[in-house]
Coordinates of C-alpha atoms in Angstrom, one line a residue:
X261 CA 0.0 0.0 0.0
X262 CA 1.2 3.5 -0.8
X263 CA 1.0 5.4 2.5
X264 CA 1.6 8.7 0.7
X265 CA -2.1 8.6 -0.4
X266 CA -3.1 8.7 3.3
X267 CA -0.9 11.7 4.3
X268 CA -2.7 14.9 5.4
X269 CA -0.8 18.1 6.1
X270 CA -2.3 21.3 7.6
X271 CA -1.1 24.8 8.3
X272 CA -2.8 27.2 10.6
X273 CA -3.7 28.0 14.2
X274 CA -3.0 25.9 17.2
X275 CA -4.1 27.4 20.5
X276 CA -5.4 26.8 24.0
X277 CA -9.1 26.3 24.4
X278 CA -10.2 27.2 27.9
X279 CA -13.5 25.4 28.2
X280 CA -15.9 25.5 31.1
X281 CA -15.1 23.0 33.8
X282 CA -18.0 21.0 35.4
X283 CA -21.0 23.3 35.3
X284 CA -18.8 26.2 34.5
X285 CA -18.8 27.9 37.9
X286 CA -17.1 27.5 41.3
X287 CA -19.7 26.4 43.9
X288 CA -18.3 28.7 46.6
X289 CA -17.4 31.9 44.8
X290 CA -19.5 31.7 41.7
X291 CA -16.5 32.5 39.6
X292 CA -16.2 30.9 36.1
X293 CA -14.0 27.8 36.0
X294 CA -12.1 26.6 33.0
X295 CA -10.1 23.6 32.0
X296 CA -7.1 23.9 29.5
X297 CA -7.5 21.9 26.3
X298 CA -5.5 21.8 23.0
X299 CA -7.4 23.4 20.2
X300 CA -7.3 25.2 16.8
X301 CA -9.3 23.9 13.9
X302 CA -6.4 22.7 11.6
X303 CA -4.8 20.9 14.5
X304 CA -8.1 19.3 15.5
X305 CA -8.7 18.0 12.0
X306 CA -5.2 16.4 12.0
X307 CA -5.7 14.8 15.4
X308 CA -9.0 13.2 14.2
X309 CA -7.4 12.0 11.0
X310 CA -4.4 10.5 12.9
X311 CA -6.6 8.8 15.5
X312 CA -8.5 7.0 12.7
X313 CA -5.2 5.7 11.3
X314 CA -3.9 8.3 8.8
X315 CA -0.5 10.1 8.6
X316 CA -0.8 13.7 9.8
X317 CA 1.6 16.6 9.9
X318 CA 1.1 20.1 11.4
X319 CA 2.7 23.4 10.4
X320 CA 2.3 26.3 12.7
X321 CA 3.7 28.4 15.5
X322 CA 3.4 28.7 19.3
X323 CA 5.0 31.0 21.9
X324 CA 8.1 30.0 23.9
X325 CA 5.9 29.5 27.0
X326 CA 4.2 26.7 29.0
X327 CA 1.2 26.8 26.7
X328 CA 3.3 26.2 23.6
X329 CA 5.0 23.3 25.3
X330 CA 1.6 21.9 26.2
X331 CA 0.4 22.1 22.6
X332 CA 3.5 20.5 21.2
X333 CA 3.1 17.6 23.6
X334 CA -0.6 17.3 22.7
X335 CA 0.2 16.9 19.0
X336 CA 2.7 14.2 19.7
X337 CA 0.3 12.4 22.0
X338 CA -2.3 12.6 19.2
X339 CA 0.2 11.0 16.8
X340 CA 0.5 14.2 14.7
X341 CA 4.0 15.0 13.4
X342 CA 5.0 18.3 15.2
X343 CA 8.5 18.7 13.6
X344 CA 7.3 21.8 11.8
X345 CA 5.7 23.5 14.9
X346 CA 8.0 26.5 15.4
X347 CA 8.3 28.5 18.6
X348 CA 8.3 32.3 18.5
X349 CA 10.0 34.3 21.3
X350 CA 8.3 37.6 20.5
X351 CA 4.6 36.4 20.7
X352 CA 2.6 34.4 23.2
X353 CA 0.6 31.3 22.4
X354 CA -2.9 32.2 21.3
X355 CA -5.6 31.6 23.9
X356 CA -9.4 31.2 23.4
X357 CA -12.0 31.2 26.2
X358 CA -15.0 29.2 25.3
X359 CA -18.5 30.0 26.6
X360 CA -21.2 27.3 26.3
X361 CA -24.9 27.9 26.0
X362 CA -27.3 25.5 27.7
X363 CA -27.6 23.6 24.4
X364 CA -23.9 23.2 24.1
X365 CA -23.3 25.8 21.4
X366 CA -20.1 27.8 21.9
X367 CA -18.8 31.3 21.5
X368 CA -15.1 32.4 21.7
X369 CA -13.1 35.2 23.3
X370 CA -9.6 35.3 21.7
X371 CA -6.3 36.6 23.1
X372 CA -4.4 37.0 19.9
X373 CA -2.8 40.5 19.4
X374 CA -0.7 39.1 18.0
X375 CA -0.9 35.4 18.8
X376 CA 2.1 33.3 17.9
X377 CA 0.0 31.4 15.4
X378 CA -0.2 34.5 13.2
X379 CA 3.6 34.7 13.2
X380 CA 4.2 31.6 11.0
X381 CA 6.2 32.9 8.0
X382 CA 6.8 31.4 4.5
X383 CA 10.4 30.6 5.5
X384 CA 9.0 28.5 8.4
X385 CA 7.4 26.1 5.9
X386 CA 9.8 23.6 4.4
X387 CA 8.9 22.6 0.8
X388 CA 9.2 18.8 1.3
X389 CA 6.4 18.8 3.9
X390 CA 3.8 20.4 1.6
X391 CA 5.0 18.8 -1.6
X392 CA 4.9 15.2 -0.4
X393 CA 1.4 15.1 1.1
X394 CA -1.8 13.9 -0.7
X395 CA -4.1 16.5 0.9
X396 CA -3.2 20.0 2.2
X397 CA -5.7 21.5 4.5
X398 CA -6.1 25.1 5.6
X399 CA -8.6 27.5 7.2
X400 CA -9.1 31.2 7.1
X401 CA -7.8 32.2 10.6
X402 CA -4.2 32.0 9.2
X403 CA -5.3 34.5 6.5
X404 CA -6.4 37.3 8.9
X405 CA -3.0 39.0 8.8
X406 CA 0.7 38.7 7.8
X407 CA 3.0 36.9 7.9
X408 CA 0.7 33.9 8.4
X409 CA -1.4 34.9 5.4
X410 CA 1.7 34.8 3.1
X411 CA 2.8 31.5 4.6
X412 CA -0.7 30.0 4.0
X413 CA -0.9 31.0 0.3
X414 CA 2.8 30.1 -0.3
X415 CA 2.1 26.6 1.1
X416 CA -1.2 26.2 -0.8
X417 CA 0.5 27.0 -4.1
X418 CA 3.4 24.6 -3.5
X419 CA 1.1 21.8 -2.4
X420 CA -1.2 22.3 -5.4
X421 CA 1.7 22.4 -7.8
X422 CA 3.0 19.1 -6.5
X423 CA -0.4 17.5 -7.2
X424 CA -1.9 17.5 -3.7
X425 CA -5.6 18.0 -3.2
X426 CA -6.4 21.3 -1.4
X427 CA -8.9 21.2 1.4
X428 CA -10.4 24.4 2.9
X429 CA -12.6 25.1 5.9
X430 CA -13.3 28.8 6.2
X431 CA -14.0 28.5 10.0
X432 CA -15.2 32.1 10.2
X433 CA -14.6 34.0 13.5
X434 CA -15.8 37.5 13.0
X435 CA -13.9 39.1 15.9
X436 CA -10.6 38.2 14.3
X437 CA -11.2 40.1 11.1
X438 CA -11.0 43.8 10.4
X439 CA -14.3 43.5 8.5
X440 CA -16.7 41.0 7.0
X441 CA -15.5 42.3 3.6
X442 CA -11.9 41.5 4.3
X443 CA -12.9 38.0 5.4
X444 CA -15.0 37.4 2.3
X445 CA -12.1 38.6 0.0
X446 CA -9.6 36.2 1.7
X447 CA -12.0 33.3 1.6
X448 CA -12.8 33.7 -2.0
X449 CA -9.1 33.9 -2.8
X450 CA -8.7 30.6 -1.0
X451 CA -11.5 29.0 -3.1
X452 CA -9.4 29.6 -6.2
X453 CA -7.1 26.7 -5.1
X454 CA -9.7 24.5 -3.4
X455 CA -10.7 20.9 -4.4
X456 CA -12.6 20.0 -1.2
X457 CA -14.6 22.5 0.7
X458 CA -16.2 22.1 4.1
X459 CA -18.4 25.1 5.0
X460 CA -21.1 25.9 7.5
X461 CA -24.4 27.3 6.3
X462 CA -23.5 30.7 7.7
X463 CA -20.1 30.7 6.0
X464 CA -21.8 29.7 2.7
X465 CA -24.1 32.6 2.9
X466 CA -21.3 35.0 3.8
X467 CA -19.1 33.9 0.9
X468 CA -21.7 33.7 -1.8
X469 CA -24.2 36.4 -0.7
X470 CA -27.0 33.9 -1.1
X471 CA -29.7 33.5 1.5
X472 CA -30.8 30.0 0.6
X473 CA -28.6 27.0 1.5
X474 CA -29.2 25.2 -1.8
X475 CA -28.5 28.3 -3.9
X476 CA -25.3 28.9 -1.8
X477 CA -24.2 25.3 -2.3
X478 CA -24.8 25.5 -6.0
X479 CA -22.9 28.7 -6.3
X480 CA -19.9 27.2 -4.5
X481 CA -20.0 24.1 -6.6
X482 CA -19.4 26.3 -9.6
X483 CA -15.9 27.0 -8.1
X484 CA -15.1 23.7 -6.2
X485 CA -15.6 20.1 -7.3
X486 CA -17.0 19.0 -3.9
X487 CA -18.8 21.1 -1.3
X488 CA -19.9 19.7 2.0
X489 CA -22.1 22.1 4.1
X490 CA -22.5 21.3 7.8
X491 CA -25.8 22.0 9.5
X492 CA -25.2 21.2 13.1
X493 CA -27.9 19.0 14.6
X494 CA -29.4 18.5 11.1
X495 CA -26.3 16.8 9.7
X496 CA -24.8 17.9 6.4
X497 CA -25.5 18.4 2.7
X498 CA -23.1 17.5 0.0
X499 CA -23.0 19.2 -3.4
X500 CA -21.4 17.4 -6.3
X501 CA -22.0 16.7 -10.0
X502 CA -23.4 13.3 -9.0
X503 CA -26.1 15.1 -7.0
X504 CA -26.9 16.7 -3.6
X505 CA -28.3 15.2 -0.5
X506 CA -28.9 16.0 3.1
X507 CA -27.3 13.3 5.3
X508 CA -28.8 13.4 8.8
X509 CA -26.8 13.6 12.0
X510 CA -26.9 11.1 14.8
X511 CA -29.1 11.6 17.9
X512 CA -26.6 12.1 20.9
X513 CA -26.7 14.2 24.0
X514 CA -24.8 17.3 23.1
X515 CA -22.3 18.5 25.8
X516 CA -19.9 20.7 23.9
X517 CA -19.8 21.4 20.2
X518 CA -16.2 22.7 20.3
X519 CA -14.3 20.8 17.6
X520 CA -17.3 18.9 16.3
X521 CA -17.0 20.3 12.8
X522 CA -13.3 19.5 12.9
X523 CA -14.0 15.9 13.9
X524 CA -16.5 15.8 11.1
X525 CA -14.0 16.9 8.5
X526 CA -11.1 14.9 9.8
X527 CA -13.2 11.8 9.5
X528 CA -14.5 12.8 6.1
X529 CA -11.0 13.2 4.7
X530 CA -9.8 9.9 6.3
X531 CA -12.7 7.8 5.0
X532 CA -12.4 9.5 1.6
X533 CA -8.7 8.8 1.3
X534 CA -8.9 5.3 2.7
X535 CA -11.7 4.3 0.4
X536 CA -10.6 5.9 -2.8
X537 CA -6.9 6.8 -2.7
X538 CA -5.0 3.7 -1.3
X539 CA -2.4 2.6 -3.8
X540 CA -2.7 5.7 -5.9
X541 CA 0.6 6.5 -7.7
X542 CA 2.9 8.8 -5.7
X543 CA 3.9 10.6 -9.0
X544 CA 4.0 14.4 -8.3
X545 CA 3.0 17.4 -10.3
X546 CA 0.3 17.9 -13.0
X547 CA -0.2 14.1 -13.6
X548 CA -1.0 13.4 -9.9
X549 CA -3.3 16.5 -9.7
X550 CA -5.2 15.3 -12.7
X551 CA -5.6 11.8 -11.2
X552 CA -6.6 13.1 -7.8
X553 CA -9.1 15.6 -9.2
X554 CA -10.5 12.8 -11.4
X555 CA -11.2 10.7 -8.4
X556 CA -13.0 13.5 -6.6
X557 CA -15.1 14.4 -9.7
X558 CA -16.1 10.8 -10.3
X559 CA -17.3 10.0 -6.8
X560 CA -20.8 8.5 -6.9
X561 CA -23.8 9.7 -5.0
X562 CA -23.8 6.5 -2.8
X563 CA -20.1 6.9 -2.0
X564 CA -20.5 10.5 -0.9
X565 CA -23.6 9.6 1.2
X566 CA -21.6 6.8 3.0
X567 CA -18.6 9.1 3.7
X568 CA -20.8 11.8 5.1
X569 CA -22.5 9.3 7.3
X570 CA -19.2 8.3 8.9
X571 CA -18.3 12.0 9.2
X572 CA -21.6 12.8 10.9
X573 CA -21.0 10.0 13.4
X574 CA -17.5 11.4 14.2
X575 CA -18.9 15.0 14.7
X576 CA -21.8 13.8 16.8
X577 CA -19.6 11.8 19.1
X578 CA -17.2 14.7 19.5
X579 CA -20.1 16.9 20.5
X580 CA -21.1 14.4 23.2
X581 CA -17.8 15.0 25.1
X582 CA -15.9 18.1 26.4
X583 CA -13.1 19.8 24.5
X584 CA -12.0 19.2 20.9
X585 CA -9.0 16.8 20.7
X586 CA -9.9 15.1 24.1
X587 CA -13.4 14.2 22.7
X588 CA -12.3 12.9 19.3
X589 CA -13.8 9.4 18.7
X590 CA -12.0 6.2 17.7
X591 CA -12.9 4.3 14.5
X592 CA -14.5 1.6 16.7
X593 CA -16.8 4.2 18.4
X594 CA -17.8 5.7 15.0
X595 CA -18.7 2.3 13.6
X596 CA -20.5 1.3 16.7
X597 CA -22.7 4.4 16.6
X598 CA -23.5 3.8 13.0
X599 CA -24.4 0.1 13.7
X600 CA -26.7 1.0 16.5
X601 CA -28.6 3.6 14.4
X602 CA -29.3 1.4 11.4

């Protein structure tokens, strides 16, 4: 088997998620209580992919502080290659405090002015890492400012030129952008390179200007071969030339939705690659890109429905636990959930 076809690389933010501990408050003082968890969407996707059995490598930056050391250890513990996680001595590791609603939905308060994750520079990204993967994944948070914006687009271009598929999750966080217009401009620029798009309904509306989910999905499909729109408790809709369909989520008790979308996408990419890319020639450049794009474009309706089912199971299980990486499910747990909901 050619393991190169199961190698996912991602560049972007890695940070500390301070999530509510217990019921979120100290019983004596009433003060908020938090527990420290590793987070950051690109890192979460990689951790999920690795836990399911894929090869995963992260590119990013942390501060030279205890939080940075904690995150490096978390990646290693999650079986994600952290050789290209650099430490910056002039910026602190980014922090995010998560507030949960009674239904488990979350909001974020970021401490990132600047955060070390925005300090990753093009020269911090070695070419062999991005040129030897089968899928390169990125989000929009690394595009909010330079030098991380330049590093992101440099890595995307190098990965695409080597023949890798490009995966994009906009992961919109309004407070981190100068304006909605700046966010839309950057996201649309990212779409120019994208082969696989994971987008929330809100993000689809933002990027396309449409107000109907099907119209937004159809608009995005004109630019990207495969679009998967996540809908929270409803599940997801995929848009592809073979058709579109809503694939329902699984009924679980929601505790914390932090990282659920990342668990969804990490599983989607893993089961896609495992099912369709094993043994694919490791030849690089235009030939490989043509082969990889052909596989994506020729996916059948049934294949996409099945992959989305597994991805939904992964996202649902993550939402039933606390934190992002700590709540990622195993393959056995995903398969068991699917079997019990036949």
